[in-house]
Backbone as XML, in Angstrom:
<?xml version="1.0"?>
<chain id="A" units="angstrom">
  <residue number="1" name="UNK">
    <atom name="N" x="-38.765" y="-49.396" z="-65.762"/>
    <atom name="CA" x="-39.082" y="-48.020" z="-66.036"/>
    <atom name="C" x="-39.806" y="-47.908" z="-67.379"/>
  </residue>
  <residue number="2" name="UNK">
    <atom name="N" x="-39.327" y="-48.658" z="-68.375"/>
    <atom name="CA" x="-39.980" y="-48.583" z="-69.682"/>
    <atom name="C" x="-41.411" y="-49.106" z="-69.615"/>
  </residue>
  <residue number="3" name="UNK">
    <atom name="N" x="-41.648" y="-50.106" z="-68.789"/>
    <atom name="CA" x="-42.988" y="-50.688" z="-68.677"/>
    <atom name="C" x="-43.997" y="-49.662" z="-68.159"/>
  </residue>
  <residue number="4" name="UNK">
    <atom name="N" x="-43.588" y="-48.797" z="-67.273"/>
    <atom name="CA" x="-44.504" y="-47.851" z="-66.639"/>
    <atom name="C" x="-44.534" y="-46.494" z="-67.341"/>
  </residue>
  <residue number="5" name="UNK">
    <atom name="N" x="-44.035" y="-46.437" z="-68.582"/>
    <atom name="CA" x="-44.005" y="-45.157" z="-69.284"/>
    <atom name="C" x="-44.253" y="-45.374" z="-70.769"/>
  </residue>
  <residue number="6" name="UNK">
    <atom name="N" x="-44.169" y="-44.292" z="-71.521"/>
    <atom name="CA" x="-44.268" y="-44.405" z="-72.974"/>
    <atom name="C" x="-42.884" y="-44.375" z="-73.615"/>
  </residue>
  <residue number="7" name="UNK">
    <atom name="N" x="-41.855" y="-44.662" z="-72.819"/>
    <atom name="CA" x="-40.478" y="-44.676" z="-73.298"/>
    <atom name="C" x="-40.111" y="-46.045" z="-73.855"/>
  </residue>
  <residue number="8" name="UNK">
    <atom name="N" x="-39.007" y="-46.097" z="-74.576"/>
    <atom name="CA" x="-38.460" y="-47.365" z="-75.036"/>
    <atom name="C" x="-37.107" y="-47.568" z="-74.370"/>
  </residue>
  <residue number="9" name="UNK">
    <atom name="N" x="-36.638" y="-48.796" z="-74.355"/>
    <atom name="CA" x="-35.329" y="-49.101" z="-73.763"/>
    <atom name="C" x="-34.600" y="-50.072" z="-74.667"/>
  </residue>
  <residue number="10" name="UNK">
    <atom name="N" x="-33.333" y="-49.845" z="-74.847"/>
    <atom name="CA" x="-32.492" y="-50.757" z="-75.611"/>
    <atom name="C" x="-31.645" y="-51.520" z="-74.603"/>
  </residue>
  <residue number="11" name="UNK">
    <atom name="N" x="-31.958" y="-52.792" z="-74.421"/>
    <atom name="CA" x="-31.261" y="-53.620" z="-73.446"/>
    <atom name="C" x="-30.906" y="-54.966" z="-74.067"/>
  </residue>
  <residue number="12" name="UNK">
    <atom name="N" x="-29.806" y="-55.579" z="-73.620"/>
    <atom name="CA" x="-29.443" y="-56.886" z="-74.156"/>
    <atom name="C" x="-30.502" y="-57.937" z="-73.810"/>
  </residue>
  <residue number="13" name="UNK">
    <atom name="N" x="-30.925" y="-58.695" z="-74.789"/>
    <atom name="CA" x="-31.965" y="-59.701" z="-74.595"/>
    <atom name="C" x="-31.592" y="-60.707" z="-73.515"/>
  </residue>
  <residue number="14" name="UNK">
    <atom name="N" x="-30.342" y="-61.125" z="-73.496"/>
    <atom name="CA" x="-29.943" y="-62.171" z="-72.553"/>
    <atom name="C" x="-29.962" y="-61.709" z="-71.101"/>
  </residue>
  <residue number="15" name="UNK">
    <atom name="N" x="-30.009" y="-60.396" z="-70.872"/>
    <atom name="CA" x="-30.004" y="-59.890" z="-69.503"/>
    <atom name="C" x="-31.384" y="-59.498" z="-68.993"/>
  </residue>
  <residue number="16" name="UNK">
    <atom name="N" x="-32.411" y="-59.608" z="-69.832"/>
    <atom name="CA" x="-33.732" y="-59.160" z="-69.397"/>
    <atom name="C" x="-34.734" y="-60.287" z="-69.231"/>
  </residue>
  <residue number="17" name="UNK">
    <atom name="N" x="-34.454" y="-61.442" z="-69.792"/>
    <atom name="CA" x="-35.297" y="-62.615" z="-69.607"/>
    <atom name="C" x="-36.778" y="-62.320" z="-69.565"/>
  </residue>
  <residue number="18" name="UNK">
    <atom name="N" x="-37.442" y="-62.811" z="-68.510"/>
    <atom name="CA" x="-38.894" y="-62.637" z="-68.425"/>
    <atom name="C" x="-39.303" y="-61.241" z="-67.932"/>
  </residue>
  <residue number="19" name="UNK">
    <atom name="N" x="-38.354" y="-60.336" z="-67.731"/>
    <atom name="CA" x="-38.708" y="-58.952" z="-67.395"/>
    <atom name="C" x="-39.448" y="-58.288" z="-68.545"/>
  </residue>
  <residue number="20" name="UNK">
    <atom name="N" x="-39.277" y="-58.840" z="-69.761"/>
    <atom name="CA" x="-39.922" y="-58.285" z="-70.944"/>
    <atom name="C" x="-41.286" y="-58.897" z="-71.206"/>
  </residue>
  <residue number="21" name="UNK">
    <atom name="N" x="-41.740" y="-59.803" z="-70.359"/>
    <atom name="CA" x="-43.038" y="-60.470" z="-70.577"/>
    <atom name="C" x="-44.144" y="-59.428" z="-70.713"/>
  </residue>
  <residue number="22" name="UNK">
    <atom name="N" x="-44.942" y="-59.564" z="-71.769"/>
    <atom name="CA" x="-46.037" y="-58.635" z="-71.998"/>
    <atom name="C" x="-45.633" y="-57.342" z="-72.682"/>
  </residue>
  <residue number="23" name="UNK">
    <atom name="N" x="-44.369" y="-57.222" z="-73.024"/>
    <atom name="CA" x="-43.894" y="-56.023" z="-73.709"/>
    <atom name="C" x="-43.521" y="-56.387" z="-75.141"/>
  </residue>
  <residue number="24" name="UNK">
    <atom name="N" x="-43.606" y="-55.437" z="-76.031"/>
    <atom name="CA" x="-43.199" y="-55.647" z="-77.419"/>
    <atom name="C" x="-41.678" y="-55.587" z="-77.498"/>
  </residue>
  <residue number="25" name="UNK">
    <atom name="N" x="-41.067" y="-56.603" z="-78.078"/>
    <atom name="CA" x="-39.617" y="-56.603" z="-78.239"/>
    <atom name="C" x="-39.268" y="-56.830" z="-79.702"/>
  </residue>
  <residue number="26" name="UNK">
    <atom name="N" x="-38.129" y="-56.304" z="-80.105"/>
    <atom name="CA" x="-37.676" y="-56.476" z="-81.475"/>
    <atom name="C" x="-36.167" y="-56.295" z="-81.538"/>
  </residue>
  <residue number="27" name="UNK">
    <atom name="N" x="-35.579" y="-56.865" z="-82.562"/>
    <atom name="CA" x="-34.151" y="-56.721" z="-82.805"/>
    <atom name="C" x="-33.895" y="-55.354" z="-83.415"/>
  </residue>
  <residue number="28" name="UNK">
    <atom name="N" x="-32.809" y="-54.720" z="-82.999"/>
    <atom name="CA" x="-32.468" y="-53.425" z="-83.580"/>
    <atom name="C" x="-32.224" y="-53.578" z="-85.072"/>
  </residue>
  <residue number="29" name="UNK">
    <atom name="N" x="-32.668" y="-52.627" z="-85.863"/>
    <atom name="CA" x="-32.509" y="-52.736" z="-87.315"/>
    <atom name="C" x="-31.133" y="-52.301" z="-87.817"/>
  </residue>
  <residue number="30" name="UNK">
    <atom name="N" x="-30.160" y="-52.256" z="-86.928"/>
    <atom name="CA" x="-28.795" y="-51.870" z="-87.307"/>
    <atom name="C" x="-27.815" y="-52.566" z="-86.374"/>
  </residue>
  <residue number="31" name="UNK">
    <atom name="N" x="-26.569" y="-52.675" z="-86.823"/>
    <atom name="CA" x="-25.533" y="-53.312" z="-86.016"/>
    <atom name="C" x="-25.028" y="-52.340" z="-84.959"/>
  </residue>
  <residue number="32" name="UNK">
    <atom name="N" x="-24.682" y="-52.861" z="-83.804"/>
    <atom name="CA" x="-24.111" y="-52.027" z="-82.745"/>
    <atom name="C" x="-22.678" y="-52.482" z="-82.492"/>
  </residue>
  <residue number="33" name="UNK">
    <atom name="N" x="-21.786" y="-51.553" z="-82.256"/>
    <atom name="CA" x="-20.390" y="-51.924" z="-82.043"/>
    <atom name="C" x="-20.179" y="-52.540" z="-80.662"/>
  </residue>
  <residue number="34" name="UNK">
    <atom name="N" x="-19.177" y="-53.401" z="-80.561"/>
    <atom name="CA" x="-18.796" y="-53.924" z="-79.257"/>
    <atom name="C" x="-18.117" y="-52.816" z="-78.468"/>
  </residue>
  <residue number="35" name="UNK">
    <atom name="N" x="-18.065" y="-52.965" z="-77.158"/>
    <atom name="CA" x="-17.400" y="-51.971" z="-76.328"/>
    <atom name="C" x="-16.614" y="-52.676" z="-75.232"/>
  </residue>
  <residue number="36" name="UNK">
    <atom name="N" x="-15.681" y="-51.967" z="-74.668"/>
    <atom name="CA" x="-14.847" y="-52.499" z="-73.600"/>
    <atom name="C" x="-15.363" y="-52.004" z="-72.261"/>
  </residue>
  <residue number="37" name="UNK">
    <atom name="N" x="-15.477" y="-52.915" z="-71.323"/>
    <atom name="CA" x="-15.866" y="-52.567" z="-69.960"/>
    <atom name="C" x="-14.629" y="-52.683" z="-69.090"/>
  </residue>
  <residue number="38" name="UNK">
    <atom name="N" x="-14.298" y="-51.626" z="-68.369"/>
    <atom name="CA" x="-13.111" y="-51.632" z="-67.511"/>
    <atom name="C" x="-13.528" y="-51.435" z="-66.066"/>
  </residue>
  <residue number="39" name="UNK">
    <atom name="N" x="-12.874" y="-52.171" z="-65.180"/>
    <atom name="CA" x="-13.114" y="-52.015" z="-63.749"/>
    <atom name="C" x="-11.931" y="-51.275" z="-63.138"/>
  </residue>
  <residue number="40" name="UNK">
    <atom name="N" x="-12.220" y="-50.183" z="-62.463"/>
    <atom name="CA" x="-11.177" y="-49.402" z="-61.793"/>
    <atom name="C" x="-11.605" y="-49.148" z="-60.357"/>
  </residue>
  <residue number="41" name="UNK">
    <atom name="N" x="-10.670" y="-49.213" z="-59.436"/>
    <atom name="CA" x="-10.979" y="-48.924" z="-58.048"/>
    <atom name="C" x="-9.714" y="-48.447" z="-57.348"/>
  </residue>
  <residue number="42" name="UNK">
    <atom name="N" x="-9.918" y="-47.704" z="-56.290"/>
    <atom name="CA" x="-8.798" y="-47.208" z="-55.495"/>
    <atom name="C" x="-8.153" y="-48.389" z="-54.783"/>
  </residue>
  <residue number="43" name="UNK">
    <atom name="N" x="-6.829" y="-48.412" z="-54.675"/>
    <atom name="CA" x="-6.147" y="-49.542" z="-54.026"/>
    <atom name="C" x="-6.633" y="-49.853" z="-52.610"/>
  </residue>
  <residue number="44" name="UNK">
    <atom name="N" x="-7.119" y="-48.867" z="-51.876"/>
    <atom name="CA" x="-7.564" y="-49.141" z="-50.507"/>
    <atom name="C" x="-8.817" y="-50.018" z="-50.476"/>
  </residue>
  <residue number="45" name="UNK">
    <atom name="N" x="-9.520" y="-50.117" z="-51.619"/>
    <atom name="CA" x="-10.710" y="-50.955" z="-51.681"/>
    <atom name="C" x="-10.427" y="-52.357" z="-52.227"/>
  </residue>
  <residue number="46" name="UNK">
    <atom name="N" x="-9.169" y="-52.641" z="-52.529"/>
    <atom name="CA" x="-8.830" y="-53.934" z="-53.130"/>
    <atom name="C" x="-9.310" y="-55.112" z="-52.279"/>
  </residue>
  <residue number="47" name="UNK">
    <atom name="N" x="-9.161" y="-55.010" z="-50.970"/>
    <atom name="CA" x="-9.535" y="-56.119" z="-50.080"/>
    <atom name="C" x="-10.933" y="-55.958" z="-49.473"/>
  </residue>
  <residue number="48" name="UNK">
    <atom name="N" x="-11.632" y="-54.877" z="-49.782"/>
    <atom name="CA" x="-12.965" y="-54.647" z="-49.228"/>
    <atom name="C" x="-13.932" y="-55.727" z="-49.723"/>
  </residue>
  <residue number="49" name="UNK">
    <atom name="N" x="-14.623" y="-56.436" z="-48.811"/>
    <atom name="CA" x="-15.512" y="-57.532" z="-49.224"/>
    <atom name="C" x="-16.592" y="-57.126" z="-50.234"/>
  </residue>
  <residue number="50" name="UNK">
    <atom name="N" x="-17.206" y="-55.967" z="-50.057"/>
    <atom name="CA" x="-18.252" y="-55.537" z="-50.980"/>
    <atom name="C" x="-17.685" y="-55.266" z="-52.375"/>
  </residue>
  <residue number="51" name="UNK">
    <atom name="N" x="-16.537" y="-54.625" z="-52.441"/>
    <atom name="CA" x="-15.918" y="-54.356" z="-53.734"/>
    <atom name="C" x="-15.438" y="-55.644" z="-54.399"/>
  </residue>
  <residue number="52" name="UNK">
    <atom name="N" x="-14.914" y="-56.562" z="-53.602"/>
    <atom name="CA" x="-14.477" y="-57.852" z="-54.168"/>
    <atom name="C" x="-15.687" y="-58.593" z="-54.742"/>
  </residue>
  <residue number="53" name="UNK">
    <atom name="N" x="-16.813" y="-58.561" z="-54.037"/>
    <atom name="CA" x="-18.026" y="-59.221" z="-54.522"/>
    <atom name="C" x="-18.482" y="-58.594" z="-55.842"/>
  </residue>
  <residue number="54" name="UNK">
    <atom name="N" x="-18.558" y="-57.254" z="-55.878"/>
    <atom name="CA" x="-19.010" y="-56.573" z="-57.082"/>
    <atom name="C" x="-18.097" y="-56.883" z="-58.267"/>
  </residue>
  <residue number="55" name="UNK">
    <atom name="N" x="-16.794" y="-56.832" z="-58.058"/>
    <atom name="CA" x="-15.862" y="-57.155" z="-59.149"/>
    <atom name="C" x="-16.065" y="-58.587" z="-59.613"/>
  </residue>
  <residue number="56" name="UNK">
    <atom name="N" x="-16.284" y="-59.494" z="-58.697"/>
    <atom name="CA" x="-16.514" y="-60.897" z="-59.052"/>
    <atom name="C" x="-17.775" y="-61.081" z="-59.877"/>
  </residue>
  <residue number="57" name="UNK">
    <atom name="N" x="-18.852" y="-60.398" z="-59.490"/>
    <atom name="CA" x="-20.115" y="-60.498" z="-60.230"/>
    <atom name="C" x="-19.939" y="-59.942" z="-61.648"/>
  </residue>
  <residue number="58" name="UNK">
    <atom name="N" x="-19.318" y="-58.785" z="-61.777"/>
    <atom name="CA" x="-19.118" y="-58.192" z="-63.098"/>
    <atom name="C" x="-18.259" y="-59.109" z="-63.963"/>
  </residue>
  <residue number="59" name="UNK">
    <atom name="N" x="-17.189" y="-59.644" z="-63.421"/>
    <atom name="CA" x="-16.330" y="-60.546" z="-64.183"/>
    <atom name="C" x="-17.076" y="-61.821" z="-64.587"/>
  </residue>
  <residue number="60" name="UNK">
    <atom name="N" x="-17.882" y="-62.348" z="-63.690"/>
    <atom name="CA" x="-18.654" y="-63.554" z="-63.996"/>
    <atom name="C" x="-19.650" y="-63.310" z="-65.124"/>
  </residue>
  <residue number="61" name="UNK">
    <atom name="N" x="-20.359" y="-62.206" z="-65.065"/>
    <atom name="CA" x="-21.341" y="-61.899" z="-66.107"/>
    <atom name="C" x="-20.668" y="-61.636" z="-67.442"/>
  </residue>
  <residue number="62" name="UNK">
    <atom name="N" x="-19.549" y="-60.919" z="-67.413"/>
    <atom name="CA" x="-18.846" y="-60.646" z="-68.663"/>
    <atom name="C" x="-18.280" y="-61.920" z="-69.266"/>
  </residue>
  <residue number="63" name="UNK">
    <atom name="N" x="-17.900" y="-62.870" z="-68.458"/>
    <atom name="CA" x="-17.365" y="-64.136" z="-68.962"/>
    <atom name="C" x="-18.443" y="-64.942" z="-69.682"/>
  </residue>
  <residue number="64" name="UNK">
    <atom name="N" x="-19.711" y="-64.764" z="-69.329"/>
    <atom name="CA" x="-20.799" y="-65.479" z="-69.985"/>
    <atom name="C" x="-21.007" y="-65.064" z="-71.417"/>
  </residue>
  <residue number="65" name="UNK">
    <atom name="N" x="-20.544" y="-63.882" z="-71.780"/>
    <atom name="CA" x="-20.777" y="-63.376" z="-73.126"/>
    <atom name="C" x="-19.729" y="-63.852" z="-74.125"/>
  </residue>
  <residue number="66" name="UNK">
    <atom name="N" x="-18.708" y="-64.535" z="-73.671"/>
    <atom name="CA" x="-17.661" y="-64.992" z="-74.600"/>
    <atom name="C" x="-17.775" y="-66.444" z="-74.894"/>
  </residue>
</chain>
């Protein structure tokens, strides 16, 4: 979206890879606080294959940052 507009986007460098090719990138000139990501779902979706997949992907990606 930022590429096709005059907008800017603040995104983690490690998650954008070559999506930023040809775009100007820079480090933010200030520190940003860490935040907590929580996964919540209704118990009836606990065994749902799509929800299990999504939870697994989120947990896998979050584990890469530690």
